[in-house]
CSV table of C-alpha atoms and ligand atoms in Angstrom, one decimal:
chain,number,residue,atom,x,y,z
A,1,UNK,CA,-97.4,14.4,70.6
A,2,UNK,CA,-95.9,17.6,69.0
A,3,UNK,CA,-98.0,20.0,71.2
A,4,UNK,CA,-96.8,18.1,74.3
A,5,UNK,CA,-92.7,18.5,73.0
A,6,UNK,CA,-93.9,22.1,72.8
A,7,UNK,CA,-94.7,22.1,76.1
A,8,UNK,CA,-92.1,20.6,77.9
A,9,UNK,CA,-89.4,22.3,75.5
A,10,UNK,CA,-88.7,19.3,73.6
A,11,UNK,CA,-88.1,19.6,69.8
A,12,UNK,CA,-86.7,17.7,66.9
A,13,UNK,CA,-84.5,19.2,64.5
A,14,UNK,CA,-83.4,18.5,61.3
A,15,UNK,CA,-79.7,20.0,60.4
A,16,UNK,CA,-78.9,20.1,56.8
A,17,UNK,CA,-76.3,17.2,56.1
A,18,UNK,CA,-76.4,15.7,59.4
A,19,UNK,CA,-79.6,14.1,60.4
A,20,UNK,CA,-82.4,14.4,62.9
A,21,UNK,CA,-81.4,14.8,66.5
A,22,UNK,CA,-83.4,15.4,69.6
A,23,UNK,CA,-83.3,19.1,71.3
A,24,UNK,CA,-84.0,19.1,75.0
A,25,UNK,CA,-84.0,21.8,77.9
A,26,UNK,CA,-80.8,23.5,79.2
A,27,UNK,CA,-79.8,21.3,82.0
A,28,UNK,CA,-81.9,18.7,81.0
A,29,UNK,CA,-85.1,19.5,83.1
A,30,UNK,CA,-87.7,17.0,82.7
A,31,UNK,CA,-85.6,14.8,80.6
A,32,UNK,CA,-86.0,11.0,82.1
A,33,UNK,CA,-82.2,9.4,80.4
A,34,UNK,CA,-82.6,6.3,81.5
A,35,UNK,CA,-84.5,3.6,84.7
A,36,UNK,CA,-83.6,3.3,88.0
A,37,UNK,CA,-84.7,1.0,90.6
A,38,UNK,CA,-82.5,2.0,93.1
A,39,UNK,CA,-84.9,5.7,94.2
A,40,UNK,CA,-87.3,7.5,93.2
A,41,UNK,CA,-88.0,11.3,93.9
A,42,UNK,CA,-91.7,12.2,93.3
A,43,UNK,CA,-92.3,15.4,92.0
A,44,UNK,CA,-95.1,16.2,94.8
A,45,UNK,CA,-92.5,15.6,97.6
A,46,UNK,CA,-95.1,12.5,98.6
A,47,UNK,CA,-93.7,9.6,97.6
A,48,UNK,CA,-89.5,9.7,97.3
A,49,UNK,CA,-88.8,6.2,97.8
A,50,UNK,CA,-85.9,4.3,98.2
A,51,UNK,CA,-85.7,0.6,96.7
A,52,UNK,CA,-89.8,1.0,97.3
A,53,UNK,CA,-89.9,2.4,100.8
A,54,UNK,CA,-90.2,5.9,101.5
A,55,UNK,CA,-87.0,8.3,102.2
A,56,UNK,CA,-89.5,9.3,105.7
A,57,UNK,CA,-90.0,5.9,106.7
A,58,UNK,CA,-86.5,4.9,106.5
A,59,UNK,CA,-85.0,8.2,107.5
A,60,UNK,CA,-87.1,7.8,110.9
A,61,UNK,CA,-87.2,3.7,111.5
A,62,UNK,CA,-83.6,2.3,109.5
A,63,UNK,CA,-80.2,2.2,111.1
A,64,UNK,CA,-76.8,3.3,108.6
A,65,UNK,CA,-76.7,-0.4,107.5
A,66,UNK,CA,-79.8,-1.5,107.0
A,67,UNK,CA,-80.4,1.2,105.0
A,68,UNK,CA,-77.1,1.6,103.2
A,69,UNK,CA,-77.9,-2.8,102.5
A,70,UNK,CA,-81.7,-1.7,101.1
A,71,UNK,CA,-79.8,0.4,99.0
A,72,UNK,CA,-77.5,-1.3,97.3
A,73,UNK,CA,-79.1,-4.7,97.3
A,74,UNK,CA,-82.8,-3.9,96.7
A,75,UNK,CA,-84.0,-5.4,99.7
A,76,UNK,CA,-83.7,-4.9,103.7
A,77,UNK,CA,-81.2,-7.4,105.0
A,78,UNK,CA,-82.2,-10.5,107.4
A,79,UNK,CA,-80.7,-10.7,110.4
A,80,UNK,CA,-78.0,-12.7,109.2
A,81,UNK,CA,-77.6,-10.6,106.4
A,82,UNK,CA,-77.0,-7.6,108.7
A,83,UNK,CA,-74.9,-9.0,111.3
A,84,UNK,CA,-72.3,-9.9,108.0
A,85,UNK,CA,-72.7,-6.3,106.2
A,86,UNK,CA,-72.1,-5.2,109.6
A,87,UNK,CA,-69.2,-6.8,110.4
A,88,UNK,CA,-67.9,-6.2,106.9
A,89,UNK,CA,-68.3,-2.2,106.9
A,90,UNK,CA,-67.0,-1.9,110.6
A,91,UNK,CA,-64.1,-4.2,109.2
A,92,UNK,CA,-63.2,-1.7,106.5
A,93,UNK,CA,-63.6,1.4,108.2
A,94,UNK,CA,-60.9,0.2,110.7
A,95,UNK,CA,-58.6,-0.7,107.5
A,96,UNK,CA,-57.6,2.5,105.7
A,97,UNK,CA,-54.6,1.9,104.7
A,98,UNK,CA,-51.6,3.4,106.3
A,99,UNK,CA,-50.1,4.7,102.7
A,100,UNK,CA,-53.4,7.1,102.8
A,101,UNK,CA,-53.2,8.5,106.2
A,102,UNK,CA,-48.9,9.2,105.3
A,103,UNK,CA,-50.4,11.0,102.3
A,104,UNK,CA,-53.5,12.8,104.5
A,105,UNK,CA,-50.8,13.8,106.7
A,106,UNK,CA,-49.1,16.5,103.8
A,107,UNK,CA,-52.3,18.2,102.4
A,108,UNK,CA,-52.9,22.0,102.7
A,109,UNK,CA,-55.7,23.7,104.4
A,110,UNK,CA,-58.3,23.7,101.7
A,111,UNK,CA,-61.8,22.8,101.1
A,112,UNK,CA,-62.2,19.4,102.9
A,113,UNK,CA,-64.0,18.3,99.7
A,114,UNK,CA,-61.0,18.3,98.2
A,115,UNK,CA,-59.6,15.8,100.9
A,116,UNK,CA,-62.7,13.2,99.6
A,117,UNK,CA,-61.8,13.2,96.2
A,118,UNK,CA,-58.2,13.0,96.7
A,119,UNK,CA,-58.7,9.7,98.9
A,120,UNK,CA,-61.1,8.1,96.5
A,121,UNK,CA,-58.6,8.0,94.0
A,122,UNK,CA,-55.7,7.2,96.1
A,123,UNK,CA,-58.1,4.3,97.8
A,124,UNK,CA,-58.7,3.5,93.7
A,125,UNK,CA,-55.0,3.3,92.9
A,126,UNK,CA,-54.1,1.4,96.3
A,127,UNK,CA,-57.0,-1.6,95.9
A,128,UNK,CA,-58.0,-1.1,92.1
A,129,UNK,CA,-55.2,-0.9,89.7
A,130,UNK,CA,-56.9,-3.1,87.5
A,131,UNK,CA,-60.4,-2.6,87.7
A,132,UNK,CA,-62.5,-5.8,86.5
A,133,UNK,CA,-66.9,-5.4,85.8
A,134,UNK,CA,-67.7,-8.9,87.6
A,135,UNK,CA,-70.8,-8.3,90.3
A,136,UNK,CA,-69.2,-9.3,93.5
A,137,UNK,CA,-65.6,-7.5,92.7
A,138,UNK,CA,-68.2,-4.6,92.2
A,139,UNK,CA,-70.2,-4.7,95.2
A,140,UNK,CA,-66.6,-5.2,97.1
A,141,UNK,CA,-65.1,-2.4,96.4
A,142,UNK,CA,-68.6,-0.8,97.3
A,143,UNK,CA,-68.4,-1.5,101.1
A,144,UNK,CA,-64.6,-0.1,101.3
A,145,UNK,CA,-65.7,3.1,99.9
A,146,UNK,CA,-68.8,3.2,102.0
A,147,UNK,CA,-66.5,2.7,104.8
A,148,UNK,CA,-63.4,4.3,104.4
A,149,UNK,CA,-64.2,7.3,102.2
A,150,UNK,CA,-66.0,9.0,105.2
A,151,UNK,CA,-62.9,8.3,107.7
A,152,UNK,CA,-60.6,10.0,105.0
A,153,UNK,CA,-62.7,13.3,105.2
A,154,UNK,CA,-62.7,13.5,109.1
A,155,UNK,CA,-59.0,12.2,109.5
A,156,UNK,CA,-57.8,15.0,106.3
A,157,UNK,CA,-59.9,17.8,107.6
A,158,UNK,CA,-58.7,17.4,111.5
A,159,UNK,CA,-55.3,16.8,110.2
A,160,UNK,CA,-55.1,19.8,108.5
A,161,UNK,CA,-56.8,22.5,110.8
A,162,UNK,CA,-56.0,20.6,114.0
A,163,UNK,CA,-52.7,18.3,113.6
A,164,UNK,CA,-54.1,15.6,114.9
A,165,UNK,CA,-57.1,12.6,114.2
A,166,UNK,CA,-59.0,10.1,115.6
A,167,UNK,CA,-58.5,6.4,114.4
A,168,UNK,CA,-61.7,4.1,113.6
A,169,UNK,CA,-63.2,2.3,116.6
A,170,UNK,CA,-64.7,-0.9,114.7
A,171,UNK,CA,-67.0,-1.8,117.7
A,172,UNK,CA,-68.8,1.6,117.4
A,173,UNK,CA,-71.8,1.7,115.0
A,174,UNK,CA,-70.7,3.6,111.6
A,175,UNK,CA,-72.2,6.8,112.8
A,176,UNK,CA,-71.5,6.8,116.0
A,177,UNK,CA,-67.7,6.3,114.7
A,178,UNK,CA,-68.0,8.7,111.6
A,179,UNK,CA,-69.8,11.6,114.3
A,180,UNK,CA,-66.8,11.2,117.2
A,181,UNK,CA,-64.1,11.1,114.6
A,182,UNK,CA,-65.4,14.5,112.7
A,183,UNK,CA,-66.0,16.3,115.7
A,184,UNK,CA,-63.4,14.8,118.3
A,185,UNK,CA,-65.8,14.6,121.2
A,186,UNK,CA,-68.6,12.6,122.6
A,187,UNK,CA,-72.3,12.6,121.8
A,188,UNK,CA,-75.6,11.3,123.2
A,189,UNK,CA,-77.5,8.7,121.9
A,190,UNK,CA,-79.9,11.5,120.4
A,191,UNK,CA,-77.5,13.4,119.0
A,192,UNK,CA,-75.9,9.9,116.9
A,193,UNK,CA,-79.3,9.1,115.9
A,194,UNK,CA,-80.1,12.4,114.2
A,195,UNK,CA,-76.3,12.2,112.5
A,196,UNK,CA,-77.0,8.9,111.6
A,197,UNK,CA,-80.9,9.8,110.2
A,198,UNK,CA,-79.4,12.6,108.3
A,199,UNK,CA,-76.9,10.1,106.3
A,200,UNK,CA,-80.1,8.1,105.4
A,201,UNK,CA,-81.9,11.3,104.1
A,202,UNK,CA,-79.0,12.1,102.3
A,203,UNK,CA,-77.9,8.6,100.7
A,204,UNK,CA,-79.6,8.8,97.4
A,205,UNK,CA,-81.7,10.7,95.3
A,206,UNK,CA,-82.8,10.1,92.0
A,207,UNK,CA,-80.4,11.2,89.1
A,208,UNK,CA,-79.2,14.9,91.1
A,209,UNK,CA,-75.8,16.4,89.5
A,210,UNK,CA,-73.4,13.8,91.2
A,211,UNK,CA,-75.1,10.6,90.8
A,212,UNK,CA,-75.5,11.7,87.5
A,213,UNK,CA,-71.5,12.7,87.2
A,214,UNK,CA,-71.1,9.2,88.8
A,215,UNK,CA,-73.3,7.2,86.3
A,216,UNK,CA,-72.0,9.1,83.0
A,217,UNK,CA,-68.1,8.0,84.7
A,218,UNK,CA,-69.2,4.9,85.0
A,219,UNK,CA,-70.3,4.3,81.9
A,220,UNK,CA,-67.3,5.3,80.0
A,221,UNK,CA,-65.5,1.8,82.2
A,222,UNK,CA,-63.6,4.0,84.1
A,223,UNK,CA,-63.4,2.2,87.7
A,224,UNK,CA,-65.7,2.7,91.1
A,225,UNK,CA,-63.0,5.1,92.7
A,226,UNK,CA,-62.8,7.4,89.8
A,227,UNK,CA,-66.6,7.2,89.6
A,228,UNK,CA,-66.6,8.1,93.2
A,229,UNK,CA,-64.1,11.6,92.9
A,230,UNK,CA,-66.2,13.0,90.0
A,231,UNK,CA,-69.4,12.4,92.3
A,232,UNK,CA,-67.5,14.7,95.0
A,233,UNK,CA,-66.6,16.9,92.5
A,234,UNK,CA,-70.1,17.6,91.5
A,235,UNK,CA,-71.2,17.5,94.9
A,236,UNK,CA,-68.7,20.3,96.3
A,237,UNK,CA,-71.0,23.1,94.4
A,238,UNK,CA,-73.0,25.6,96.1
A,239,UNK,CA,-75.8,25.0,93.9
A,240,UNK,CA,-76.0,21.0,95.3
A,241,UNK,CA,-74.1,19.8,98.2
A,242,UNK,CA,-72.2,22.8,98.8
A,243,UNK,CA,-75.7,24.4,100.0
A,244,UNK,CA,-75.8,23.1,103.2
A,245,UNK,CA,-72.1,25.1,104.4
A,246,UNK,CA,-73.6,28.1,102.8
A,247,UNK,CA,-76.9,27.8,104.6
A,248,UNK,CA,-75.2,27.4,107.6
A,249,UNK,CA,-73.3,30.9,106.5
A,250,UNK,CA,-76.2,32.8,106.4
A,251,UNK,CA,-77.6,31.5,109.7
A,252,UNK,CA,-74.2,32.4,111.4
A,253,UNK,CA,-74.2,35.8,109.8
A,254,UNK,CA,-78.2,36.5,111.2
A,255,UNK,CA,-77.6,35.1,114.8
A,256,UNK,CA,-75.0,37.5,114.6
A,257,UNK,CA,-76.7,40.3,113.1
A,258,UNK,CA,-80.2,39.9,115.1
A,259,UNK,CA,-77.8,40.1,118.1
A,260,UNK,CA,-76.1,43.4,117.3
A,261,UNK,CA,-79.2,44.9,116.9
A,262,UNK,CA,-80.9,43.2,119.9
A,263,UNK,CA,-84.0,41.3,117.9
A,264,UNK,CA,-84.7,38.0,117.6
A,265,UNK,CA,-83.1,35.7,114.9
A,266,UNK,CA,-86.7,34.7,113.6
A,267,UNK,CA,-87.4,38.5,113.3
A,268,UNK,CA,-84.3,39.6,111.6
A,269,UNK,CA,-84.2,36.5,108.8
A,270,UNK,CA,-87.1,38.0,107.3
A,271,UNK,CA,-85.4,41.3,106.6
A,272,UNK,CA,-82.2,39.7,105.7
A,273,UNK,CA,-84.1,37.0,102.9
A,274,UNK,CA,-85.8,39.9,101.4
A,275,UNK,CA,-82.8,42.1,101.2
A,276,UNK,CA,-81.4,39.2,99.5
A,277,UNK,CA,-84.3,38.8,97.0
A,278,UNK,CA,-84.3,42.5,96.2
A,279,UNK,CA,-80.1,42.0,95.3
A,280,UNK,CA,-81.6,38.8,93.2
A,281,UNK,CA,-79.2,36.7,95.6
A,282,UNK,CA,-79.9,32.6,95.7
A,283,UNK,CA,-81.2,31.6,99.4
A,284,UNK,CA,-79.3,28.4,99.9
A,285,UNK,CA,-80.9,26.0,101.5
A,286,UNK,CA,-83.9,26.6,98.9
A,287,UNK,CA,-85.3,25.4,95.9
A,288,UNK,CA,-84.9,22.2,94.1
A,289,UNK,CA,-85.1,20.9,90.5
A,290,UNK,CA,-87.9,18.3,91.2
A,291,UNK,CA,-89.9,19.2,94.1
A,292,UNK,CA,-92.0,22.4,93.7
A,293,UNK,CA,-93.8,22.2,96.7
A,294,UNK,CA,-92.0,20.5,99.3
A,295,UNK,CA,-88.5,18.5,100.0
A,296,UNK,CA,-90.6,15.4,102.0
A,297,UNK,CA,-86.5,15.0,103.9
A,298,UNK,CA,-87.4,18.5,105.5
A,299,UNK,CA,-90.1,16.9,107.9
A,300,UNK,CA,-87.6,13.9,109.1
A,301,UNK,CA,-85.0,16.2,109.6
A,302,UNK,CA,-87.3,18.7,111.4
A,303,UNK,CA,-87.7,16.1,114.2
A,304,UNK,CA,-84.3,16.1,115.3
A,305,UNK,CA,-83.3,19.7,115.0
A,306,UNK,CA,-86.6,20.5,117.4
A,307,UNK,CA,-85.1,17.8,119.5
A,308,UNK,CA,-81.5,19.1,120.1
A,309,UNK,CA,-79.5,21.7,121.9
A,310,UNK,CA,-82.0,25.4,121.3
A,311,UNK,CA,-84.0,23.4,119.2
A,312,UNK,CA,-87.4,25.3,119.1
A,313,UNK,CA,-85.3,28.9,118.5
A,314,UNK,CA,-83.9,27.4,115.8
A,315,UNK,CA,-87.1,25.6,114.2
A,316,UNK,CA,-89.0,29.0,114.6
A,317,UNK,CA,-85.8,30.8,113.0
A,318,UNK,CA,-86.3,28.6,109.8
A,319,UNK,CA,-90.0,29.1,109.9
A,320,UNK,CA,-89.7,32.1,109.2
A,321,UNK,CA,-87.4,31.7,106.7
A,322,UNK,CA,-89.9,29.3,105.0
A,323,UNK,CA,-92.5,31.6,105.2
A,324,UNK,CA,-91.2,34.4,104.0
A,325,UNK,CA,-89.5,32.6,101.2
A,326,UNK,CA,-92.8,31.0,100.2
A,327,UNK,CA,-94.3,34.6,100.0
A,328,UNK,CA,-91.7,35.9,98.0
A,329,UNK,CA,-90.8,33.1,95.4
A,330,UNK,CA,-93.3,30.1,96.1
A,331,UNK,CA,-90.1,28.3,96.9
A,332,UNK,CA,-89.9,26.0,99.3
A,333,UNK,CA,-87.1,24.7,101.7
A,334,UNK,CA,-84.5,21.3,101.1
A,335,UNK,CA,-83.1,19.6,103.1
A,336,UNK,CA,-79.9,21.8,103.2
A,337,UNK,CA,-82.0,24.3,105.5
A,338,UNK,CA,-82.3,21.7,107.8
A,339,UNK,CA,-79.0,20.0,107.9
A,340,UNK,CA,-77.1,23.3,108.2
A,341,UNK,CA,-78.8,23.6,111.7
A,342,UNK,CA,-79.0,20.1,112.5
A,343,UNK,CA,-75.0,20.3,111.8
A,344,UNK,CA,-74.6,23.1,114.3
A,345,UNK,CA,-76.6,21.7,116.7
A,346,UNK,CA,-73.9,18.8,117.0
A,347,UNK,CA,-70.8,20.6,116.7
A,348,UNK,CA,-69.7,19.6,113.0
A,349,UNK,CA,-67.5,22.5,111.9
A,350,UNK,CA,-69.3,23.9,108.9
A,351,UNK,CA,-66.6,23.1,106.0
A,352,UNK,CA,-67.7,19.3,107.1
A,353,UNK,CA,-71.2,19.9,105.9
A,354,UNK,CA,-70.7,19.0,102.2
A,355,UNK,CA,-68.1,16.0,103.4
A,356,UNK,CA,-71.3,14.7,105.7
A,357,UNK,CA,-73.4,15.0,103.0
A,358,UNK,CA,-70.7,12.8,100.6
A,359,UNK,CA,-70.3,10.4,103.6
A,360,UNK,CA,-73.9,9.5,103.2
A,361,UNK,CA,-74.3,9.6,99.4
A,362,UNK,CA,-71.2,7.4,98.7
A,363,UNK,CA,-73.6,4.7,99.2
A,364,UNK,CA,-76.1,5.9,96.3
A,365,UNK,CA,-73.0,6.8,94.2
A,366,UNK,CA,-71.8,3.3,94.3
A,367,UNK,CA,-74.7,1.6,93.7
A,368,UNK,CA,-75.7,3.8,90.7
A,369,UNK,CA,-72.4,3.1,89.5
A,370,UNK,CA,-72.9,-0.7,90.0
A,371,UNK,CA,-76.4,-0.1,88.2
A,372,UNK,CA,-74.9,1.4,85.0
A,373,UNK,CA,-72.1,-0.8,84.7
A,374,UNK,CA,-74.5,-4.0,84.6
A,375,UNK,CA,-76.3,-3.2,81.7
A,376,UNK,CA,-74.1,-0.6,80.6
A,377,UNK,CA,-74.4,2.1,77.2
A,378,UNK,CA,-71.7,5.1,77.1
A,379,UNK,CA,-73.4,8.6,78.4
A,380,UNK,CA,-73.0,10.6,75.5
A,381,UNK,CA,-75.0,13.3,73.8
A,382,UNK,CA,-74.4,15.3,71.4
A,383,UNK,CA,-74.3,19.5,71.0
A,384,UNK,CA,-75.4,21.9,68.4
A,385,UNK,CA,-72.6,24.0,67.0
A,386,UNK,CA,-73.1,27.8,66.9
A,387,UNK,CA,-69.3,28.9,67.1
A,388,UNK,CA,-68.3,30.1,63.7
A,389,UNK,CA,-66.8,28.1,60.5
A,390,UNK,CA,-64.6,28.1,57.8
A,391,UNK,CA,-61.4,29.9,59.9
A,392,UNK,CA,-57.8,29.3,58.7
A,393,UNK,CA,-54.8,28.8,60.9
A,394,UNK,CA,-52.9,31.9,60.3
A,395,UNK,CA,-49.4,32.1,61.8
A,396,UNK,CA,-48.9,34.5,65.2
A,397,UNK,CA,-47.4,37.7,62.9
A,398,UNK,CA,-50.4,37.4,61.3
A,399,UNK,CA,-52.9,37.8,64.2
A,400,UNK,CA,-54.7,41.1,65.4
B,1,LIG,N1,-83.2,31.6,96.1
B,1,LIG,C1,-83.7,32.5,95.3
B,1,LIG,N2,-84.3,32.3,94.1
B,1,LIG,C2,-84.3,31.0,93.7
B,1,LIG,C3,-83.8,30.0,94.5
B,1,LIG,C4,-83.2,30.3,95.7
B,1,LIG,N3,-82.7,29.3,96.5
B,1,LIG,N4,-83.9,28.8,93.8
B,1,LIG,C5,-84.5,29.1,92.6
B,1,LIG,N5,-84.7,30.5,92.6
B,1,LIG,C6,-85.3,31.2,91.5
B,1,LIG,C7,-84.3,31.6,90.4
B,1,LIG,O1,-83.7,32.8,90.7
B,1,LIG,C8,-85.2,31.6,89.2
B,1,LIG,O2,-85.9,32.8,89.2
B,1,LIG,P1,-86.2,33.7,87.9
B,1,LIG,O3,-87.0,32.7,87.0
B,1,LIG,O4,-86.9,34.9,88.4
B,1,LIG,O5,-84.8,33.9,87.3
B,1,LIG,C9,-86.2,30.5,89.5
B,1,LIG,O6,-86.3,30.4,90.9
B,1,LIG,C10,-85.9,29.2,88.8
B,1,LIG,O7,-84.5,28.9,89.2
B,1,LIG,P2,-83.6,27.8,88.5
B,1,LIG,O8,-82.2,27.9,89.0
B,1,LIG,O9,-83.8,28.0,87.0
B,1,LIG,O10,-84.4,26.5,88.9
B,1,LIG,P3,-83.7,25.1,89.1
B,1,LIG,O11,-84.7,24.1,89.0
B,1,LIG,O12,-82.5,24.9,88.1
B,1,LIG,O13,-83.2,25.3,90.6
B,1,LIG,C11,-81.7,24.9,92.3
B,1,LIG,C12,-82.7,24.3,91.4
B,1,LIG,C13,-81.4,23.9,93.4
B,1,LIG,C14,-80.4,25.1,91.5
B,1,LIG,C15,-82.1,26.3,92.9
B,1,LIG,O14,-83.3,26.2,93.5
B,1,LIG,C16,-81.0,26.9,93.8
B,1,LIG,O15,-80.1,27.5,93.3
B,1,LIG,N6,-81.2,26.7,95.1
B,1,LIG,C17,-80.2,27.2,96.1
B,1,LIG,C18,-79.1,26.1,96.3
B,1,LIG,C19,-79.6,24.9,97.0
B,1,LIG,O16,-80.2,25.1,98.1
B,1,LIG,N7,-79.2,23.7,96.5
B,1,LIG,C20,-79.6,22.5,97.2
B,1,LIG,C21,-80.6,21.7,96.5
B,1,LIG,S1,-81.3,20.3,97.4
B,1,LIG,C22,-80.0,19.3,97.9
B,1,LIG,C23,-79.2,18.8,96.8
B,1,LIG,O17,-79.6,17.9,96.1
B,1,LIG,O18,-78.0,19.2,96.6
């Protein structure tokens, strides 16, 4: 048992006075802090399964509600069962309150991430002044933020870089709706299935840095919007959502490149990622805490990016970038890579990125919040102290 502590750098330590406590890796790799049913990512990037059915499966077969339904109930709705969750999320997206769009109306040009969290917690203070733990008040105010936090992000953003926004159209499907409302145009039928496919890839995923922000929220009793705001939060960093935007920089800044110097893209990545290496510069858009070998979301994804507008120049642009990245770290791609170009191909202006990604992974949020507020124990470790002791307030004349 010791040996295999040793190996996973787990230890036990004793500190004199204060008792036994457990020591485990720096951003807890390989800790498991509590169960789940809600998904699983496997390690080997084979078996990543949401509710029991894997995230490739559903990313290719499930529409937005089916799979946002799997999701948060456990099971794939009936036909009944859809046709009411339907209804119920249309209903909402079409119901933002008019107090939120009046306060939309006087933000800044910023990050539009900052747009998301502001709405969740005015959404919070507007339907949940008094937040109660009872299951259906829970799974409530689940569909209004699955339905309204993503209309909040494209009505903030448009409003603030464009002065104007598109209102909800409930008899459009949620993506369909969410896609024309971020981008202000139309969109073939393709093009909404591979926005709406991406929201499916990106709806959950184990315990990553939000849901995990999320879960130790919610287990404080702190309510479903607040929850919701630190999940952004989280989200918003380059290292986790925010890759997406900055892989999408670095493609931008090659097409541009390769065209100065007249070579193709998929020829001038592979100078640019190993100039990038040798400044021992991330590579957004790869790498990932669990999967080693492969992101299993990259292969779903693939399908629509070789579908869409310059498709194959693209796929063989990120080819390369795969292989060359595999040669030089053994890292392998996520599914950042892939949305950054699947993003372009559809004409979401790249501070959206992040926001798409949010718009999808409210619906894990949520129901990991609803998870840890069922059978609920407050997050809290605990730390070593290595700052020094014994120091005595002195007063300010005092100081050097
Ligand atoms: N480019 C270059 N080197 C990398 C990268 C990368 N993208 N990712 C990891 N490494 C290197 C890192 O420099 C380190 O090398 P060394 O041991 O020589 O110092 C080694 O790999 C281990 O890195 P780590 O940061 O300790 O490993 P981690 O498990 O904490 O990393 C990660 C996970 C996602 C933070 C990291 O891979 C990364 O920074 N990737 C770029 C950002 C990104 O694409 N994030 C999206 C993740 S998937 C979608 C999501 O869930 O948000």
């Amino acid at each position: 048992m010791s040996e295999l502590l040793k190996k996973v750098n787990v230890s036990i330590e004793e500190i004199p006075g204060l008792g036994s406590f457990i020591v485990v890796p720096k951003g807890l790799e390989q800790v498991i802090t509590d169960t789940t049913s809600i998904s699983g990512v496997d390690p080997r990037g084979e078996n990543t399964l949401y509710r029991g059915y894997t995230i490739e499966d559903l990313g290719m077969n499930a529409d937005f509600y089916e799979a946002a339904y799997l999701i948060s109930y456990g099971t794939l709705p009936t036909e009944e069962e859809y046709k009411e969750y339907r209804k119920k999320v249309d209903y909402w997206r079409t119901r933002v309150p008019e107090k939120v769009y009046d306060a939309l109306k006087l933000l800044p040009q910023t990050h539009p991430m900052y747009y998301g969290a502001y709405g969740a917690l005015l959404l919070g203070q507007i339907y949940a002044p008094e937040w109660r733990l009872d299951k259906d008040y829970l799974y409530e105010h689940q569909i209004r933020l699955i339905a309204q936090l993503p209309v909040i992000f494209a009505a903030a953003y448009n409003l603030a870089y464009h002065g104007t926004f598109l209102r909800p159209e409930g008899e459009l499907s949620h993506a369909h709706d969410l896609l024309r409302m971020i981008t202000m145009r139309d969109h073939s039928e393709l093009e909404v299935r591979a926005f709406e496919s991406s929201l499916i890839l990106y709806m959950d995923h184990g315990f990553n840095a939000s849901t995990f922000a999320v879960r130790v929220v919610g287990s404080t009793l702190s309510d479903m919007y607040s929850a919701v705001a630190a999940g952004i939060a989280a989200l918003k960093g380059p290292l986790h959502g925010g890759a997406n935007e900055e892989a999408m920089k670095m493609f931008l800044e090659v097409k541009k490149k390769a065209s100065e110097k007249g070579v193709p893209m998929e020829e001038y990545i592979v100078e640019y990622i190993k100039e990038k290496l040798a400044r021992k510069e991330r590579v957004m858009g790869f790498g990932h805490r669990v999967y080693k070998l492969k992101d299993p979301r990259t292969d779903v994804a693939a399908e629509f990016v070789r579908k869409l507008k310059d498709g194959e120049t693209w796929y063989k642009v990120i080819k390369a970038a795969e292989k060359v990245m595999w040669e030089a770290k053994r890292i392998p791609a996520n599914i950042d890579l892939y949305t950054a170009i699947l993003y372009y191909q559809l004409h979401i202006p790249v501070p959206m990125y992040t926001p798409v990604f949010a718009m999808g992974r409210v619906v894990g949020w949520t129901s990991h919040y609803i998870e840890q507020s069922l059978d609920n124990k407050l997050i809290r470790p605990t730390e070593k102290y290595v700052g020094p002791v014994g120091l005595k307030y002195q007063p300010m004349t005092a100081r050097r």
